[in-house]
């Protein structure tokens, strides 16, 4: 049996995505065994982030500074703007180092079932950024879900009057995927998006 404080720590960790009660207990045991090399540095890092955490006033990213590290990077191409649903999507795309432009986080996706309307997302801020000028291409990087595609369609309608190139991420076969293991929706999208062999 652990003390109520240690049990509370395990319960707090168990609320994190990807960690269940057993994984959280293992993490707590590891932190206690490696107090100086794991627990103390983790506590310091959490304190610093808790003190400085902010939402970027330009793109909606979460960082310890405003504007965020991505928006403040002079190597980024401000003429390219990638619109994503959530901060986790921004981080995934940025981690790939394949997109050289700026980002805009909507803060979710349209969903009639969940009651998420256009005014609940940062769509007006997106339109204002584009209306200010200086953006040549907007990439809609919505998830390949019904809600994601609904959001992309809505954004395309809202942005159609602007002199920009509007694109979206391709959907279809994953690299290394075998046809036999793919769902019908993925196969259908791959067939619709087929292109000539070079």
PDB file of C-alpha atoms in Angstrom:
ATOM      1  CA  UNK A   1       0.000   0.000   0.000  1.00  0.00           C
ATOM      2  CA  UNK A   2       1.221   3.463  -0.899  1.00  0.00           C
ATOM      3  CA  UNK A   3       0.536   6.677   0.978  1.00  0.00           C
ATOM      4  CA  UNK A   4      -2.412   8.806  -0.096  1.00  0.00           C
ATOM      5  CA  UNK A   5       0.006  11.309  -1.694  1.00  0.00           C
ATOM      6  CA  UNK A   6       1.686   8.655  -3.833  1.00  0.00           C
ATOM      7  CA  UNK A   7      -1.698   7.188  -4.731  1.00  0.00           C
ATOM      8  CA  UNK A   8      -2.904  10.678  -5.727  1.00  0.00           C
ATOM      9  CA  UNK A   9       0.160  11.054  -7.978  1.00  0.00           C
ATOM     10  CA  UNK A  10      -0.582   7.707  -9.650  1.00  0.00           C
ATOM     11  CA  UNK A  11      -4.224   8.712 -10.150  1.00  0.00           C
ATOM     12  CA  UNK A  12      -3.175  12.052 -11.675  1.00  0.00           C
ATOM     13  CA  UNK A  13      -0.804  10.306 -14.089  1.00  0.00           C
ATOM     14  CA  UNK A  14      -3.493   7.754 -14.992  1.00  0.00           C
ATOM     15  CA  UNK A  15      -5.626  10.613 -16.357  1.00  0.00           C
ATOM     16  CA  UNK A  16      -3.008  11.342 -19.035  1.00  0.00           C
ATOM     17  CA  UNK A  17      -3.688   9.959 -22.522  1.00  0.00           C
ATOM     18  CA  UNK A  18      -2.020   6.605 -23.088  1.00  0.00           C
ATOM     19  CA  UNK A  19      -1.548   5.844 -19.399  1.00  0.00           C
ATOM     20  CA  UNK A  20      -3.853   3.561 -17.477  1.00  0.00           C
ATOM     21  CA  UNK A  21      -3.743   2.862 -13.741  1.00  0.00           C
ATOM     22  CA  UNK A  22      -1.090   0.128 -14.036  1.00  0.00           C
ATOM     23  CA  UNK A  23       1.176   2.181 -16.315  1.00  0.00           C
ATOM     24  CA  UNK A  24       0.796   5.170 -13.995  1.00  0.00           C
ATOM     25  CA  UNK A  25       1.824   3.081 -10.971  1.00  0.00           C
ATOM     26  CA  UNK A  26       4.891   1.824 -12.869  1.00  0.00           C
ATOM     27  CA  UNK A  27       5.774   5.426 -13.780  1.00  0.00           C
ATOM     28  CA  UNK A  28       5.432   6.513 -10.129  1.00  0.00           C
ATOM     29  CA  UNK A  29       7.660   3.639  -8.988  1.00  0.00           C
ATOM     30  CA  UNK A  30      10.265   4.599 -11.579  1.00  0.00           C
ATOM     31  CA  UNK A  31      10.135   8.248 -10.479  1.00  0.00           C
ATOM     32  CA  UNK A  32      10.578   7.257  -6.835  1.00  0.00           C
ATOM     33  CA  UNK A  33      13.511   4.931  -7.603  1.00  0.00           C
ATOM     34  CA  UNK A  34      15.210   7.574  -9.749  1.00  0.00           C
ATOM     35  CA  UNK A  35      14.362  10.553  -7.584  1.00  0.00           C
ATOM     36  CA  UNK A  36      17.390  12.710  -8.441  1.00  0.00           C
ATOM     37  CA  UNK A  37      17.651  11.841 -12.138  1.00  0.00           C
ATOM     38  CA  UNK A  38      13.955  11.557 -13.032  1.00  0.00           C
ATOM     39  CA  UNK A  39      11.582  12.976 -10.395  1.00  0.00           C
ATOM     40  CA  UNK A  40      13.364  16.231  -9.556  1.00  0.00           C
ATOM     41  CA  UNK A  41      14.035  17.228 -13.219  1.00  0.00           C
ATOM     42  CA  UNK A  42      10.413  16.378 -14.076  1.00  0.00           C
ATOM     43  CA  UNK A  43       9.133  18.583 -11.253  1.00  0.00           C
ATOM     44  CA  UNK A  44      11.345  21.488 -12.373  1.00  0.00           C
ATOM     45  CA  UNK A  45      10.229  21.142 -15.987  1.00  0.00           C
ATOM     46  CA  UNK A  46       6.552  21.028 -14.950  1.00  0.00           C
ATOM     47  CA  UNK A  47       6.971  24.147 -12.777  1.00  0.00           C
ATOM     48  CA  UNK A  48       8.620  26.116 -15.606  1.00  0.00           C
ATOM     49  CA  UNK A  49       5.973  25.124 -18.128  1.00  0.00           C
ATOM     50  CA  UNK A  50       3.145  25.826 -15.661  1.00  0.00           C
ATOM     51  CA  UNK A  51       4.523  29.346 -15.036  1.00  0.00           C
ATOM     52  CA  UNK A  52       5.144  30.249 -18.686  1.00  0.00           C
ATOM     53  CA  UNK A  53       2.460  28.314 -20.600  1.00  0.00           C
ATOM     54  CA  UNK A  54       0.501  30.459 -23.039  1.00  0.00           C
ATOM     55  CA  UNK A  55      -1.497  30.249 -26.247  1.00  0.00           C
ATOM     56  CA  UNK A  56       0.054  31.959 -29.262  1.00  0.00           C
ATOM     57  CA  UNK A  57      -1.962  35.041 -30.191  1.00  0.00           C
ATOM     58  CA  UNK A  58      -1.131  34.522 -33.880  1.00  0.00           C
ATOM     59  CA  UNK A  59      -1.658  30.826 -34.610  1.00  0.00           C
ATOM     60  CA  UNK A  60      -3.187  29.272 -31.482  1.00  0.00           C
ATOM     61  CA  UNK A  61      -0.233  26.978 -30.741  1.00  0.00           C
ATOM     62  CA  UNK A  62       0.609  26.223 -27.099  1.00  0.00           C
ATOM     63  CA  UNK A  63       4.101  27.313 -26.079  1.00  0.00           C
ATOM     64  CA  UNK A  64       6.017  29.053 -23.319  1.00  0.00           C
ATOM     65  CA  UNK A  65       6.198  32.299 -25.298  1.00  0.00           C
ATOM     66  CA  UNK A  66       3.890  34.508 -27.353  1.00  0.00           C
ATOM     67  CA  UNK A  67       4.296  34.593 -30.304  1.00  0.00           C
ATOM     68  CA  UNK A  68       5.234  30.929 -30.270  1.00  0.00           C
ATOM     69  CA  UNK A  69       8.554  29.522 -31.460  1.00  0.00           C
ATOM     70  CA  UNK A  70       7.090  28.621 -34.868  1.00  0.00           C
ATOM     71  CA  UNK A  71       5.541  32.051 -35.524  1.00  0.00           C
ATOM     72  CA  UNK A  72       8.736  33.794 -34.388  1.00  0.00           C
ATOM     73  CA  UNK A  73      10.957  31.691 -36.683  1.00  0.00           C
ATOM     74  CA  UNK A  74      12.220  33.978 -39.498  1.00  0.00           C
ATOM     75  CA  UNK A  75      13.006  30.939 -41.697  1.00  0.00           C
ATOM     76  CA  UNK A  76       9.277  30.155 -42.041  1.00  0.00           C
ATOM     77  CA  UNK A  77       7.553  31.170 -45.282  1.00  0.00           C
ATOM     78  CA  UNK A  78       4.715  33.528 -44.237  1.00  0.00           C
ATOM     79  CA  UNK A  79       3.034  33.097 -47.643  1.00  0.00           C
ATOM     80  CA  UNK A  80       2.169  29.455 -46.818  1.00  0.00           C
ATOM     81  CA  UNK A  81      -0.443  28.773 -44.147  1.00  0.00           C
ATOM     82  CA  UNK A  82      -1.448  25.308 -42.923  1.00  0.00           C
ATOM     83  CA  UNK A  83      -4.769  25.064 -41.064  1.00  0.00           C
ATOM     84  CA  UNK A  84      -5.090  22.238 -38.532  1.00  0.00           C
ATOM     85  CA  UNK A  85      -7.763  21.126 -36.092  1.00  0.00           C
ATOM     86  CA  UNK A  86      -5.700  20.816 -32.907  1.00  0.00           C
ATOM     87  CA  UNK A  87      -2.273  21.687 -31.498  1.00  0.00           C
ATOM     88  CA  UNK A  88      -1.351  17.985 -31.630  1.00  0.00           C
ATOM     89  CA  UNK A  89      -1.871  18.104 -35.420  1.00  0.00           C
ATOM     90  CA  UNK A  90       0.411  21.146 -35.684  1.00  0.00           C
ATOM     91  CA  UNK A  91       3.095  19.385 -33.652  1.00  0.00           C
ATOM     92  CA  UNK A  92       2.846  16.240 -35.811  1.00  0.00           C
ATOM     93  CA  UNK A  93       3.241  18.227 -39.035  1.00  0.00           C
ATOM     94  CA  UNK A  94       6.032  20.377 -37.623  1.00  0.00           C
ATOM     95  CA  UNK A  95       7.869  17.286 -36.348  1.00  0.00           C
ATOM     96  CA  UNK A  96       7.986  15.973 -39.920  1.00  0.00           C
ATOM     97  CA  UNK A  97       9.876  19.136 -40.981  1.00  0.00           C
ATOM     98  CA  UNK A  98       8.134  18.930 -44.366  1.00  0.00           C
ATOM     99  CA  UNK A  99       6.011  22.089 -44.177  1.00  0.00           C
ATOM    100  CA  UNK A 100       8.058  25.330 -44.312  1.00  0.00           C
ATOM    101  CA  UNK A 101       5.198  27.775 -43.688  1.00  0.00           C
ATOM    102  CA  UNK A 102       3.066  29.088 -40.837  1.00  0.00           C
ATOM    103  CA  UNK A 103       0.172  27.388 -39.040  1.00  0.00           C
ATOM    104  CA  UNK A 104      -3.306  28.177 -37.766  1.00  0.00           C
ATOM    105  CA  UNK A 105      -5.018  26.049 -35.093  1.00  0.00           C
ATOM    106  CA  UNK A 106      -8.816  25.979 -35.249  1.00  0.00           C
ATOM    107  CA  UNK A 107      -9.228  24.499 -31.786  1.00  0.00           C
ATOM    108  CA  UNK A 108     -11.433  21.634 -32.961  1.00  0.00           C
ATOM    109  CA  UNK A 109     -13.684  20.694 -35.851  1.00  0.00           C
ATOM    110  CA  UNK A 110     -17.302  21.308 -36.750  1.00  0.00           C
ATOM    111  CA  UNK A 111     -19.602  18.677 -35.281  1.00  0.00           C
ATOM    112  CA  UNK A 112     -23.391  18.826 -35.159  1.00  0.00           C
ATOM    113  CA  UNK A 113     -23.444  15.865 -32.746  1.00  0.00           C
ATOM    114  CA  UNK A 114     -21.088  17.554 -30.290  1.00  0.00           C
ATOM    115  CA  UNK A 115     -22.631  20.989 -30.792  1.00  0.00           C
ATOM    116  CA  UNK A 116     -19.440  22.562 -32.202  1.00  0.00           C
ATOM    117  CA  UNK A 117     -20.397  25.484 -34.444  1.00  0.00           C
ATOM    118  CA  UNK A 118     -18.214  27.772 -36.608  1.00  0.00           C
ATOM    119  CA  UNK A 119     -18.247  30.468 -33.918  1.00  0.00           C
ATOM    120  CA  UNK A 120     -16.782  27.952 -31.433  1.00  0.00           C
ATOM    121  CA  UNK A 121     -13.606  27.659 -33.530  1.00  0.00           C
ATOM    122  CA  UNK A 122     -11.006  30.273 -34.486  1.00  0.00           C
ATOM    123  CA  UNK A 123     -12.365  30.540 -38.030  1.00  0.00           C
ATOM    124  CA  UNK A 124     -12.957  34.307 -37.846  1.00  0.00           C
ATOM    125  CA  UNK A 125      -9.309  34.792 -36.794  1.00  0.00           C
ATOM    126  CA  UNK A 126      -8.247  32.652 -39.768  1.00  0.00           C
ATOM    127  CA  UNK A 127     -10.328  34.741 -42.163  1.00  0.00           C
ATOM    128  CA  UNK A 128      -8.850  37.918 -40.656  1.00  0.00           C
ATOM    129  CA  UNK A 129      -5.290  36.601 -41.154  1.00  0.00           C
ATOM    130  CA  UNK A 130      -6.000  35.848 -44.799  1.00  0.00           C
ATOM    131  CA  UNK A 131      -7.838  39.148 -45.339  1.00  0.00           C
ATOM    132  CA  UNK A 132      -4.780  41.017 -44.026  1.00  0.00           C
ATOM    133  CA  UNK A 133      -2.906  39.799 -47.109  1.00  0.00           C
ATOM    134  CA  UNK A 134       0.492  38.262 -47.697  1.00  0.00           C
ATOM    135  CA  UNK A 135      -0.740  34.659 -47.865  1.00  0.00           C
ATOM    136  CA  UNK A 136      -0.569  32.886 -51.233  1.00  0.00           C
ATOM    137  CA  UNK A 137      -1.587  29.337 -50.285  1.00  0.00           C
ATOM    138  CA  UNK A 138      -3.749  27.865 -47.539  1.00  0.00           C
ATOM    139  CA  UNK A 139      -3.408  24.125 -46.898  1.00  0.00           C
ATOM    140  CA  UNK A 140      -6.405  22.558 -45.167  1.00  0.00           C
ATOM    141  CA  UNK A 141      -4.883  19.758 -43.075  1.00  0.00           C
ATOM    142  CA  UNK A 142      -8.067  18.366 -41.570  1.00  0.00           C
ATOM    143  CA  UNK A 143      -8.317  14.803 -40.325  1.00  0.00           C
ATOM    144  CA  UNK A 144      -9.888  12.286 -42.717  1.00  0.00           C
ATOM    145  CA  UNK A 145     -13.082  12.017 -40.675  1.00  0.00           C
ATOM    146  CA  UNK A 146     -16.601  13.115 -41.524  1.00  0.00           C
ATOM    147  CA  UNK A 147     -16.261  16.102 -39.173  1.00  0.00           C
ATOM    148  CA  UNK A 148     -12.814  16.962 -40.544  1.00  0.00           C
ATOM    149  CA  UNK A 149     -14.043  16.926 -44.128  1.00  0.00           C
ATOM    150  CA  UNK A 150     -17.145  18.948 -43.152  1.00  0.00           C
ATOM    151  CA  UNK A 151     -14.836  21.524 -41.570  1.00  0.00           C
ATOM    152  CA  UNK A 152     -12.624  21.613 -44.682  1.00  0.00           C
ATOM    153  CA  UNK A 153     -15.693  22.103 -46.921  1.00  0.00           C
ATOM    154  CA  UNK A 154     -16.972  24.924 -44.697  1.00  0.00           C
ATOM    155  CA  UNK A 155     -13.565  26.631 -44.731  1.00  0.00           C
ATOM    156  CA  UNK A 156     -13.348  26.313 -48.516  1.00  0.00           C
ATOM    157  CA  UNK A 157     -16.687  28.115 -48.812  1.00  0.00           C
ATOM    158  CA  UNK A 158     -15.613  30.868 -46.391  1.00  0.00           C
ATOM    159  CA  UNK A 159     -12.293  31.405 -48.201  1.00  0.00           C
ATOM    160  CA  UNK A 160     -13.412  31.150 -51.824  1.00  0.00           C
ATOM    161  CA  UNK A 161     -13.513  34.931 -52.347  1.00  0.00           C
ATOM    162  CA  UNK A 162      -9.862  35.452 -51.435  1.00  0.00           C
ATOM    163  CA  UNK A 163      -7.048  35.488 -54.029  1.00  0.00           C
ATOM    164  CA  UNK A 164      -5.314  32.431 -52.565  1.00  0.00           C
ATOM    165  CA  UNK A 165      -4.518  28.922 -53.697  1.00  0.00           C
ATOM    166  CA  UNK A 166      -6.575  26.583 -51.517  1.00  0.00           C
ATOM    167  CA  UNK A 167      -5.299  23.010 -51.164  1.00  0.00           C
ATOM    168  CA  UNK A 168      -5.819  20.086 -48.828  1.00  0.00           C
ATOM    169  CA  UNK A 169      -3.792  17.096 -47.760  1.00  0.00           C
ATOM    170  CA  UNK A 170      -4.060  14.025 -49.958  1.00  0.00           C
ATOM    171  CA  UNK A 171      -5.894  11.018 -48.548  1.00  0.00           C
ATOM    172  CA  UNK A 172      -5.569   7.416 -49.552  1.00  0.00           C
ATOM    173  CA  UNK A 173      -3.044   4.623 -49.363  1.00  0.00           C
ATOM    174  CA  UNK A 174      -0.447   4.856 -46.606  1.00  0.00           C
ATOM    175  CA  UNK A 175       3.181   4.197 -47.528  1.00  0.00           C
ATOM    176  CA  UNK A 176       3.847   0.537 -46.884  1.00  0.00           C
ATOM    177  CA  UNK A 177       0.136  -0.272 -46.639  1.00  0.00           C
ATOM    178  CA  UNK A 178      -1.243  -3.457 -48.139  1.00  0.00           C
ATOM    179  CA  UNK A 179      -4.563  -3.285 -49.967  1.00  0.00           C
ATOM    180  CA  UNK A 180      -5.914  -6.336 -48.168  1.00  0.00           C
ATOM    181  CA  UNK A 181      -5.655  -4.592 -44.774  1.00  0.00           C
ATOM    182  CA  UNK A 182      -7.173  -1.212 -45.711  1.00  0.00           C
ATOM    183  CA  UNK A 183     -10.731  -0.174 -44.955  1.00  0.00           C
ATOM    184  CA  UNK A 184     -13.192   0.618 -47.744  1.00  0.00           C
ATOM    185  CA  UNK A 185     -13.156   4.367 -47.064  1.00  0.00           C
ATOM    186  CA  UNK A 186      -9.380   4.561 -47.506  1.00  0.00           C
ATOM    187  CA  UNK A 187      -9.536   2.495 -50.688  1.00  0.00           C
ATOM    188  CA  UNK A 188     -12.364   4.632 -52.078  1.00  0.00           C
ATOM    189  CA  UNK A 189     -10.429   7.841 -51.407  1.00  0.00           C
ATOM    190  CA  UNK A 190      -7.286   6.392 -52.997  1.00  0.00           C
ATOM    191  CA  UNK A 191      -9.243   5.473 -56.121  1.00  0.00           C
ATOM    192  CA  UNK A 192     -10.855   8.925 -56.341  1.00  0.00           C
ATOM    193  CA  UNK A 193      -7.477  10.651 -55.941  1.00  0.00           C
ATOM    194  CA  UNK A 194      -5.668   8.482 -58.499  1.00  0.00           C
ATOM    195  CA  UNK A 195      -3.178  10.245 -60.772  1.00  0.00           C
ATOM    196  CA  UNK A 196      -1.279   9.453 -63.960  1.00  0.00           C
ATOM    197  CA  UNK A 197       1.843   7.319 -63.755  1.00  0.00           C
ATOM    198  CA  UNK A 198       4.849   9.490 -64.485  1.00  0.00           C
TER     199      UNK A 198
END
